Short mmCIF file of C-alpha atoms and ligand atoms in Angstrom, two decimals:
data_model
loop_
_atom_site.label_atom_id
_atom_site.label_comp_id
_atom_site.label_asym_id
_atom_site.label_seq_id
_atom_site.Cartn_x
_atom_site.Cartn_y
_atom_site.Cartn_z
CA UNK A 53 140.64 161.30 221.21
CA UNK A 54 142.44 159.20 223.70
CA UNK A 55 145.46 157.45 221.05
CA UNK A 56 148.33 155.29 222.74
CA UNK A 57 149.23 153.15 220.22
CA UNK A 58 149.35 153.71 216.07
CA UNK A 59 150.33 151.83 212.72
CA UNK A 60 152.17 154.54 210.96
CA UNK A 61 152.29 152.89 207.52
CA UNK A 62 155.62 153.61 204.99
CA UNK A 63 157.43 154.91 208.26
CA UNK A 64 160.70 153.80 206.81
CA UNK A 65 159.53 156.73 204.05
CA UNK A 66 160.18 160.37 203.48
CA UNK A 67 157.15 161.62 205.58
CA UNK A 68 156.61 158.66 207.28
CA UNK A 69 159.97 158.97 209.33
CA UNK A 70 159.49 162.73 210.32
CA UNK A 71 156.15 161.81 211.53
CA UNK A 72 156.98 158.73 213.70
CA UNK A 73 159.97 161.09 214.61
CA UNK A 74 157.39 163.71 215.56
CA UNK A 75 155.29 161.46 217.53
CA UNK A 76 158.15 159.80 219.62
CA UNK A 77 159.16 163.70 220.49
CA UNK A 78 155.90 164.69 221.24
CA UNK A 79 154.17 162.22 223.13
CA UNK A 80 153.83 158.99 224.76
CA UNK A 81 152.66 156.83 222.30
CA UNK A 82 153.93 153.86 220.95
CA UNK A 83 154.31 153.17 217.57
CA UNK A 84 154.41 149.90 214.90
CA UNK A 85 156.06 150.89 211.77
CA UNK A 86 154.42 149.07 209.27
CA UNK A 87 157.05 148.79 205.59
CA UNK A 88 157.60 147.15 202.79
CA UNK A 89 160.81 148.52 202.08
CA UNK A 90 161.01 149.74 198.90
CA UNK A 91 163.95 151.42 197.07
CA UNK A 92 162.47 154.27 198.20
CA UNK A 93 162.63 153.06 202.09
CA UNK A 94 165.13 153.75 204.41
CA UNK A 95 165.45 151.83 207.58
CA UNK A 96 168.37 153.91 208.69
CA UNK A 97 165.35 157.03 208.98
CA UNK A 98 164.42 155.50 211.77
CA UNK A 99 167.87 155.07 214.08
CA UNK A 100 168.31 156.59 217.12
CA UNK A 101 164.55 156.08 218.43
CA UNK A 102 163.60 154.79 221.43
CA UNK A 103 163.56 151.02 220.52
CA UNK A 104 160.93 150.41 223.45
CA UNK A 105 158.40 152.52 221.99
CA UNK A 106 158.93 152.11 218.54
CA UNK A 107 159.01 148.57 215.86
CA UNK A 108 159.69 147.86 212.54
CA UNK A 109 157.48 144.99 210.66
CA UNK A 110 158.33 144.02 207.43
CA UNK A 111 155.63 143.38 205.21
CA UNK A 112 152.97 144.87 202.17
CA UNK A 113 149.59 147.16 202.98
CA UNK A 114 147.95 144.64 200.71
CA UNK A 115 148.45 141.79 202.77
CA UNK A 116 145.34 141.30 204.41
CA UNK A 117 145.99 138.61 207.16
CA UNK A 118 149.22 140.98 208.27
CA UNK A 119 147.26 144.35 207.91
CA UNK A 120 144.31 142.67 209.84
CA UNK A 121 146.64 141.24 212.53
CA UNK A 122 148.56 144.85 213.42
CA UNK A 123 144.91 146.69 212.94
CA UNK A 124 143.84 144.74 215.89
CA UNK A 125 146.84 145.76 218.27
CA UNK A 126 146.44 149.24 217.64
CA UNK A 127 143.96 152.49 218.32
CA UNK A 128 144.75 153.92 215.39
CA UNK A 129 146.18 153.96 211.65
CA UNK A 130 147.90 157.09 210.32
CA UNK A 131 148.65 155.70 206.56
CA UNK A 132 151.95 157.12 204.78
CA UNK A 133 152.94 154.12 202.89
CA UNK A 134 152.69 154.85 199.33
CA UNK A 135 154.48 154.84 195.61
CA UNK A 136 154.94 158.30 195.95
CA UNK A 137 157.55 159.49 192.20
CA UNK A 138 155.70 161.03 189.32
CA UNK A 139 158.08 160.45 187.32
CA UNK A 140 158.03 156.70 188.20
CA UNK A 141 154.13 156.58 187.99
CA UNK A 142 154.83 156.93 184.20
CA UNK A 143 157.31 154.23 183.75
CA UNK A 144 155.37 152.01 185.93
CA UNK A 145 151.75 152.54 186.52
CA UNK A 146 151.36 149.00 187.99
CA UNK A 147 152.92 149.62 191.23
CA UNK A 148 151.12 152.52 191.62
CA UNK A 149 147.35 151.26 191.10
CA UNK A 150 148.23 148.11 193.63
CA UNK A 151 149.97 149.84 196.47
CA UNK A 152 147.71 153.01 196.63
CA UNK A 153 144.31 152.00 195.80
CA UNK A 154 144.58 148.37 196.54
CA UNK A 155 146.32 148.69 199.78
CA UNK A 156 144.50 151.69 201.15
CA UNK A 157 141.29 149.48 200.22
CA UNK A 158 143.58 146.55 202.47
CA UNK A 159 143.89 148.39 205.17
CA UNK A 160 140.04 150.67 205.18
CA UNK A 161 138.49 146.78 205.26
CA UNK A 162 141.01 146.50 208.73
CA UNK A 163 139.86 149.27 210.22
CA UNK A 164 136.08 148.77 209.70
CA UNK A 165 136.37 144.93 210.81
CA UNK A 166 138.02 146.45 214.10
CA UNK A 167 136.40 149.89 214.49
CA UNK A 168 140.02 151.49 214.46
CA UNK A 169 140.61 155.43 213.71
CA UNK A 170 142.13 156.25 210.64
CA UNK A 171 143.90 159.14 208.81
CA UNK A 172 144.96 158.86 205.32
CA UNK A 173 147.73 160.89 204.53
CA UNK A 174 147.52 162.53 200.31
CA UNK A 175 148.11 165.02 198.52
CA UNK A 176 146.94 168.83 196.71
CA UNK A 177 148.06 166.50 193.19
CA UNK A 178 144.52 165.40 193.41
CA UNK A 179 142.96 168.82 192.59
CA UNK A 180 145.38 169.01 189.09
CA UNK A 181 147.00 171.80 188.22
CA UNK A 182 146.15 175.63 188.16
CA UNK A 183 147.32 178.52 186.28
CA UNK A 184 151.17 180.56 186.87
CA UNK A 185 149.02 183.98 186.77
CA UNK A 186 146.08 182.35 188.31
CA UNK A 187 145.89 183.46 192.05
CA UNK A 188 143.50 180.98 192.71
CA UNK A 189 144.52 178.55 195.59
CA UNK A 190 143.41 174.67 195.97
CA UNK A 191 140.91 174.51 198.89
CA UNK A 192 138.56 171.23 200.38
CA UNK A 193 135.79 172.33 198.01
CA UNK A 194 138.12 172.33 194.65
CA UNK A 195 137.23 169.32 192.24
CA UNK A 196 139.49 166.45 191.74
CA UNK A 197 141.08 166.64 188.28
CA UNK A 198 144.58 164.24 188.88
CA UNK A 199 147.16 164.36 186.02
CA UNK A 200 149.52 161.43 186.51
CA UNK A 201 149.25 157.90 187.13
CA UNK A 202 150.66 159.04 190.48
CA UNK A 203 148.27 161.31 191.72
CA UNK A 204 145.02 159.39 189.73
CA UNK A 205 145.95 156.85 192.16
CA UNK A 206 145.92 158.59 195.26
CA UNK A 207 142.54 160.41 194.17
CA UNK A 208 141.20 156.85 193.78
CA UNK A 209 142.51 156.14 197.54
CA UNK A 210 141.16 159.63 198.99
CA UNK A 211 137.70 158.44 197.23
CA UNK A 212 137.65 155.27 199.38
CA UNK A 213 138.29 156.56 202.41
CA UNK A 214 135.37 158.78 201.92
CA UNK A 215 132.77 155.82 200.71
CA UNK A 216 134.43 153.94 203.85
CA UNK A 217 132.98 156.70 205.90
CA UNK A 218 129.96 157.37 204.61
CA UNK A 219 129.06 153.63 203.80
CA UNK A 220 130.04 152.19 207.09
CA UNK A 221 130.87 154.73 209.06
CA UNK A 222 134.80 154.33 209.48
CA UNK A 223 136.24 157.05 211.90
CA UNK A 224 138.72 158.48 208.88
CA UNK A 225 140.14 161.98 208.22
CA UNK A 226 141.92 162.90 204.57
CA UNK A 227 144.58 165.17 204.43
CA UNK A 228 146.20 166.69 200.85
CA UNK A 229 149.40 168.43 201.81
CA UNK A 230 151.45 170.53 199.31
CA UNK A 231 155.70 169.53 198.27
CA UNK A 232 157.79 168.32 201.20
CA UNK A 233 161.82 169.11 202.04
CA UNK A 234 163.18 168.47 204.80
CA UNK A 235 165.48 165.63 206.16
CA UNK A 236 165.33 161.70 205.14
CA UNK A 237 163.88 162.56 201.16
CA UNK A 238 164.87 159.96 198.56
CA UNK A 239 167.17 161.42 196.40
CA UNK A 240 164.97 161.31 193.52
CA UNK A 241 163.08 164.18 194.54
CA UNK A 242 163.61 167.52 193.34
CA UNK A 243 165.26 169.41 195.99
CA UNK A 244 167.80 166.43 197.56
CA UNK A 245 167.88 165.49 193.98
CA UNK A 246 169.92 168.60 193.49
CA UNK A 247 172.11 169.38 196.54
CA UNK A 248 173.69 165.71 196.29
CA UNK A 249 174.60 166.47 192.98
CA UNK A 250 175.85 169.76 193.42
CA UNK A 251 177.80 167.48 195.88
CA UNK A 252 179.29 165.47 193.62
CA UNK A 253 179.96 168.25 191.39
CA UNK A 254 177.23 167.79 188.90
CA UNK A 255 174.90 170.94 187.89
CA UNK A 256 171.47 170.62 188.68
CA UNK A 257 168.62 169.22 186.78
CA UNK A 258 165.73 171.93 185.59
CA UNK A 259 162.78 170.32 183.57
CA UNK A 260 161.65 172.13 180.99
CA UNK A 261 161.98 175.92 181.51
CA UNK A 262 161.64 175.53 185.25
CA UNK A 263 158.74 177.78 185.39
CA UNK A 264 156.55 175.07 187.03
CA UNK A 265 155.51 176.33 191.08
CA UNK A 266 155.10 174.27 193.95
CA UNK A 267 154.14 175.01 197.08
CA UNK A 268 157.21 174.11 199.94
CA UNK A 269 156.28 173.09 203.49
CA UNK A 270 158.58 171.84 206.03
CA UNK A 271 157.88 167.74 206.85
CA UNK A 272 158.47 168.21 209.93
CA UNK A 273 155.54 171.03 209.78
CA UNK A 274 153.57 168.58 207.80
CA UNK A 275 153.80 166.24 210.73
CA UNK A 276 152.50 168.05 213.00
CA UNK A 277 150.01 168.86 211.56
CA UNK A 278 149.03 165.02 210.76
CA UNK A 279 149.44 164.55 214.67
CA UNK A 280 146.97 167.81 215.43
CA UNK A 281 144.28 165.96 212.78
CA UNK A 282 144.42 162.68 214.05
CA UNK A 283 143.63 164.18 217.61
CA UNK A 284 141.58 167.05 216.88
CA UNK A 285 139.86 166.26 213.67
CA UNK A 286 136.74 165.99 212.95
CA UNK A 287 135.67 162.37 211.52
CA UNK A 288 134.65 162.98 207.82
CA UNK A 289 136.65 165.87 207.03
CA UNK A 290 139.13 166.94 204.37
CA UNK A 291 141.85 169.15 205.53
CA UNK A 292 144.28 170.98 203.07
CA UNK A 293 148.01 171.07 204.47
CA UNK A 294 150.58 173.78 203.18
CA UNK A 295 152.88 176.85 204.58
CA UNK A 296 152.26 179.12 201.93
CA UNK A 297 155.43 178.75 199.99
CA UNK A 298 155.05 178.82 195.93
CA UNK A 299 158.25 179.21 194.31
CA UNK A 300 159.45 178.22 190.83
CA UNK A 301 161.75 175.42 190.60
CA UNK A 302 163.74 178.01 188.65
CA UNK A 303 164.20 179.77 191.49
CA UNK A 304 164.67 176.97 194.38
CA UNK A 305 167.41 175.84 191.83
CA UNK A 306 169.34 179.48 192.11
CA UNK A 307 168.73 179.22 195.99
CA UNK A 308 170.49 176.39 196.10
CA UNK A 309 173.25 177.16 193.72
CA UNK A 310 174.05 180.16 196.03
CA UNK A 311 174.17 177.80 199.36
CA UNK A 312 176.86 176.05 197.46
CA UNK A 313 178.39 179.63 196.75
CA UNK A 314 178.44 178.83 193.05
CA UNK A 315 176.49 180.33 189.86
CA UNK A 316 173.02 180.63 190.49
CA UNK A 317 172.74 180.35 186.18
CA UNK A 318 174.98 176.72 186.31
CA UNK A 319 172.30 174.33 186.09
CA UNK A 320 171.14 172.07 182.60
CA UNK A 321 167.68 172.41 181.14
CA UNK A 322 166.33 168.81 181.08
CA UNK A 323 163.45 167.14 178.64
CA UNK A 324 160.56 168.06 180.76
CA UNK A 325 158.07 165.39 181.80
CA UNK A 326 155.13 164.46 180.23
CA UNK A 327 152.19 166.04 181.69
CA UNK A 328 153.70 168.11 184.06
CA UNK A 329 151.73 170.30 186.81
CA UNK A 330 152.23 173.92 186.27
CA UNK A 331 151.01 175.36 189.74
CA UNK A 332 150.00 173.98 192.57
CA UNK A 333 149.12 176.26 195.90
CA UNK A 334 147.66 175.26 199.22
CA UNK A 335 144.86 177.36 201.20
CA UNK A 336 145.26 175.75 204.49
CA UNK A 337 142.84 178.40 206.18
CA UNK A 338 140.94 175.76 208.16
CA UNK A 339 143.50 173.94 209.21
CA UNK A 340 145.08 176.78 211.38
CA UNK A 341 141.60 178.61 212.31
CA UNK A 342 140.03 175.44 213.24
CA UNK A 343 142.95 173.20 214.59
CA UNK A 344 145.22 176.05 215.52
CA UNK A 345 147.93 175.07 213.66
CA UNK A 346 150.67 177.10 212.25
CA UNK A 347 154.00 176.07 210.44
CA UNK A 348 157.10 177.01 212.23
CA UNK A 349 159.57 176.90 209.09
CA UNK A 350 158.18 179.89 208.83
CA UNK A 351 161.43 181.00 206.81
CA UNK A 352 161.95 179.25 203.47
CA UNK A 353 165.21 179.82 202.77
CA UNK A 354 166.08 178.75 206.06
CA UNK A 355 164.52 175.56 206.31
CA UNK A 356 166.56 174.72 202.79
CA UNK A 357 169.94 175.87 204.18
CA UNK A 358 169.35 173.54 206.92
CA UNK A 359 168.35 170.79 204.32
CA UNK A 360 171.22 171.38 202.76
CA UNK A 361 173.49 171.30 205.68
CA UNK A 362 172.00 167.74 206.48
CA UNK A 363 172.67 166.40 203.39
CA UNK A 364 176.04 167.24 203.88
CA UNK A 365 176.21 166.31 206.78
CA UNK A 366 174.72 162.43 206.37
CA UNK A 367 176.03 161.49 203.21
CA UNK A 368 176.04 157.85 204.69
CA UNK A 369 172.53 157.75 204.46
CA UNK A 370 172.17 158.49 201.10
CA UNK A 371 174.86 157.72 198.96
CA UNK A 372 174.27 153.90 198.83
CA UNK A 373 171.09 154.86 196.17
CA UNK A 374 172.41 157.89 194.60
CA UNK A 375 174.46 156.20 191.43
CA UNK A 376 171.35 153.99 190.66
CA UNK A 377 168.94 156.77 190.89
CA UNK A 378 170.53 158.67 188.70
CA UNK A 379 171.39 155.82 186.23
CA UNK A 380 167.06 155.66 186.33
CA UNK A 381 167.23 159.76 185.21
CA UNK A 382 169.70 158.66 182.58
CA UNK A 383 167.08 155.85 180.98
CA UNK A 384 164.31 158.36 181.59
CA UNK A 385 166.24 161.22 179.34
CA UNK A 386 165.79 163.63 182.79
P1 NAD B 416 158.24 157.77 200.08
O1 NAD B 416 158.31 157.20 198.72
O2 NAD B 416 159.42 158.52 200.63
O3 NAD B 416 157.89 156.63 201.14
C1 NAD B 416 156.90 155.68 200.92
C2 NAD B 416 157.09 154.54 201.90
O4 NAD B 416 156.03 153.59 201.69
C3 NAD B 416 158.41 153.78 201.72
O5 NAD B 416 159.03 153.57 202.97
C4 NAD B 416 157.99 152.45 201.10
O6 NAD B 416 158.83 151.36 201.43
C5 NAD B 416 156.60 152.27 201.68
N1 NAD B 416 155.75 151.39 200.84
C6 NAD B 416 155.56 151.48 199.50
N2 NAD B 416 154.73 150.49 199.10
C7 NAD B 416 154.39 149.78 200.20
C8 NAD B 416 153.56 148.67 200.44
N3 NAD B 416 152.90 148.07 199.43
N4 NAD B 416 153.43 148.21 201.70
C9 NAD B 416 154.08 148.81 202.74
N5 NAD B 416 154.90 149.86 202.57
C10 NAD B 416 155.04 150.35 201.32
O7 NAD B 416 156.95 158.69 200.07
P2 NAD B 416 156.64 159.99 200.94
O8 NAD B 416 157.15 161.17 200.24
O9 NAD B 416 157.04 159.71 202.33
O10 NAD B 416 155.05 160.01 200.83
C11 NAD B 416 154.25 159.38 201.81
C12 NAD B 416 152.82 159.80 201.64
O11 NAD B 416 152.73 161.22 201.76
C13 NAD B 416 152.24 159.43 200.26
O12 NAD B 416 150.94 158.98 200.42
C14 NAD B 416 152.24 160.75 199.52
O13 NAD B 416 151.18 160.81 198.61
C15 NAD B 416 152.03 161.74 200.66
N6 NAD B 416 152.53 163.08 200.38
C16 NAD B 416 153.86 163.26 200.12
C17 NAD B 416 154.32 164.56 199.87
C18 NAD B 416 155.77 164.84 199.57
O14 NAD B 416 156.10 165.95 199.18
N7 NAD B 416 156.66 163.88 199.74
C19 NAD B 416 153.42 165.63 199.86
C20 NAD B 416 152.08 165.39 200.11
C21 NAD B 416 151.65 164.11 200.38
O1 DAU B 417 152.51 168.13 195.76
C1 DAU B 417 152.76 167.01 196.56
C2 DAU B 417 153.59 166.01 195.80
O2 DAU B 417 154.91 166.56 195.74
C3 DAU B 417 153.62 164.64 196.45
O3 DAU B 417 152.33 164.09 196.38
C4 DAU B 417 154.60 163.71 195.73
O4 DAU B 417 154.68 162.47 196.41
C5 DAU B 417 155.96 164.38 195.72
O5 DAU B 417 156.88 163.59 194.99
C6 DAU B 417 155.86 165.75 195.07
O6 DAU B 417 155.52 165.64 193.68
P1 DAU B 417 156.28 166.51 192.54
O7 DAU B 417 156.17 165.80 191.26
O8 DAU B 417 155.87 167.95 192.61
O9 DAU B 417 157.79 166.42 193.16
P2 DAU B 417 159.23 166.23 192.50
O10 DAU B 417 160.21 166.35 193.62
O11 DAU B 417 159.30 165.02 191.65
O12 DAU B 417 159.36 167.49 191.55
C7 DAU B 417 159.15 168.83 192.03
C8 DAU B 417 159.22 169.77 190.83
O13 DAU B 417 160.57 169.80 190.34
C9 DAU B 417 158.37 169.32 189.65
O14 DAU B 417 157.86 170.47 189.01
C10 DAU B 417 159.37 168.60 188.73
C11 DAU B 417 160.64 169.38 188.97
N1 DAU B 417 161.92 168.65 188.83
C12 DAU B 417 162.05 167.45 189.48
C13 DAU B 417 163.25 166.77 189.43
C14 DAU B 417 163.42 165.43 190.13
C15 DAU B 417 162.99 169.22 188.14
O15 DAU B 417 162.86 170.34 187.58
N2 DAU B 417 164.17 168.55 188.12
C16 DAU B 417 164.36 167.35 188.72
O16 DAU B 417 165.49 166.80 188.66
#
């Protein structure tokens, strides 16, 4: 479909960012950055764009007169913004309920009043958890069983994009994408989490025993394939995102130890949080047979040395939020 101008919502975010970055690359669109700006924002993400094709408003998903307004400028909606931290989710449930169900609900409402495209960005924390010896994989088909606040929320939003479809016919695709690293990823998270504090000299974090898997993709690999959906998808459809990349946390931990040429056994075992995910792992089968998509981090341990690197290499971008975060770990016993 024929897109020239989107509302990438919580572009001053994590994935957000690498997908507006993505799009400005790629093509000629323009794009309206839509952002509340959060602690878990970063306007800096978004420096060095072209200014002409790019803008920054200021303002909340759930405000309907704004969402309505920018709805109406646009072709179409690719929807990022989010409270996005488990561990938050269980602190602060709140947040979580109003921003992802209640402004996903916001802006469906827009984009049925003015027959806009949309593509709601979520994630494989939907489906639950499955089994370390399991070699089952998550696919469209696998029922929703969500664990956390966090992801309960998002299954509630992936559930009204569907009704939005089927009730009135909204032009909407769903994507669930596996664990993110990359560039411009709060500090909070797991993997920037621990390079800035192997930084500052600090051993890394492990919950529990650290046998918990996740399943790494590149967000810059995520991106494009939110780009490839929102052109090529079909209206109605589900499509699972990941680059086949289960590791432990265990071992992303000694990974990164050895990029720092220290220990890989010099990290702390941490209380572990409450309710945590074992497994999660992607089949993203249709995505590349049917969309022709393929990841090009095709390397792990390449795509987290250059992680690294940039973390070392744009400390300014980070290092205003780092003290606080961790003061928030400290409170939380993690
Ligand atoms: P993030 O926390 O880095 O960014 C979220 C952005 O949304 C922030 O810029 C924040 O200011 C903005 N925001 C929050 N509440 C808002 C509101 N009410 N109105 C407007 N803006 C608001 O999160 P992320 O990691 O970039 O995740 C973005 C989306 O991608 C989420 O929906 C998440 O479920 C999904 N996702 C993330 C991952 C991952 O590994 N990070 C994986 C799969 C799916
Ligand atoms: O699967 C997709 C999801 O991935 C996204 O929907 C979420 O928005 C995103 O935050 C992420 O969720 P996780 O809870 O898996 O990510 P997090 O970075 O918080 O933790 C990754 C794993 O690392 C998890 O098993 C918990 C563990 N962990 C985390 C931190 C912060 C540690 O062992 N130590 C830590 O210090």
């Amino acid at each position: 479909m024929d897109v020239q101008h989107i509302l990438v919502t919580g572009g001053a975010g994590f994935i957000g960012a690498n997908f507006v970055r993505h799009v400005l690359g790629q093509t000629d669109m323009l794009v309206t950055v839509l952002d509340k700006l959060t602690y878990a924002a970063n306007p800096a993400s978004l420096t060095g764009l072209p200014s002409g094709r790019m803008r920054l408003i200021v303002g909340d998903i759930c405000d309907e007169v704004l969402v309505n307004e920018l709805v109406a400028e646009v072709d179409a909606v690719v929807h990022c913004a989010a409270e996005s931290h488990n561990d938050n989710s269980l602190d602060n449930p709140y947040d979580f309920v109003r921003t992802n169900v209640v402004g996903t609900f916001t802006l469906l409402e827009a984009v049925r009043r003015h027959d806009r495209r949309f593509h709601h960005v979520s994630t494989d924390e939907v489906y639950g958890d499955l089994a370390l010896d399991d070699p089952i994989k998550f696919t469209e088909y696998t029922a929703y069983c969500p664990s956390s606040p966090y992801s309960a929320s998002k299954a509630g939003s992936d559930h009204l994009v569907r009704a939005w479809v089927r009730s009135f016919g909204v032009r909407a695709t769903v994507s669930n994408c596996s664990n993110n690293y990359g560039a411009y990823q709060h500090v909070e998270k797991f993997i920037p989490r621990q390079i800035t504090n192997l930084i500052d000299g600090v051993p890394p974090k492990l919950y529990g025993e650290g046998l918990n898997v996740r399943d790494w993709i590149h967000a810059e690999d995520h991106a494009a394939a939110m780009l490839r959906i929102l052109r090529n998808g079909k209206i109605g459809r589900t499509y699972l995102i990941g680059a086949d990349g289960e590791r432990s946390n265990r071992e992303i931990i000694e990974m990164i130890l050895l990029a720092f040429g220290r220990d890989p056994q010099n990290f702390e075992l941490v209380t572990d949080r409450p309710g945590h995910d074992l497994r999660y792992a992607v089949d993203a089968t249709p995505l590349r047979q049917e969309l022709g998509w393929t990841p090009q981090y095709g390397d792990f341990s390449e795509g987290l040395a250059k992680t690294v690197r940039w973390y070392q290499e744009n400390e300014e971008w980070w290092r205003p939020v780092k003290h606080a975060t961790e003061e928030r770990y400290t409170r939380q016993g993690r």
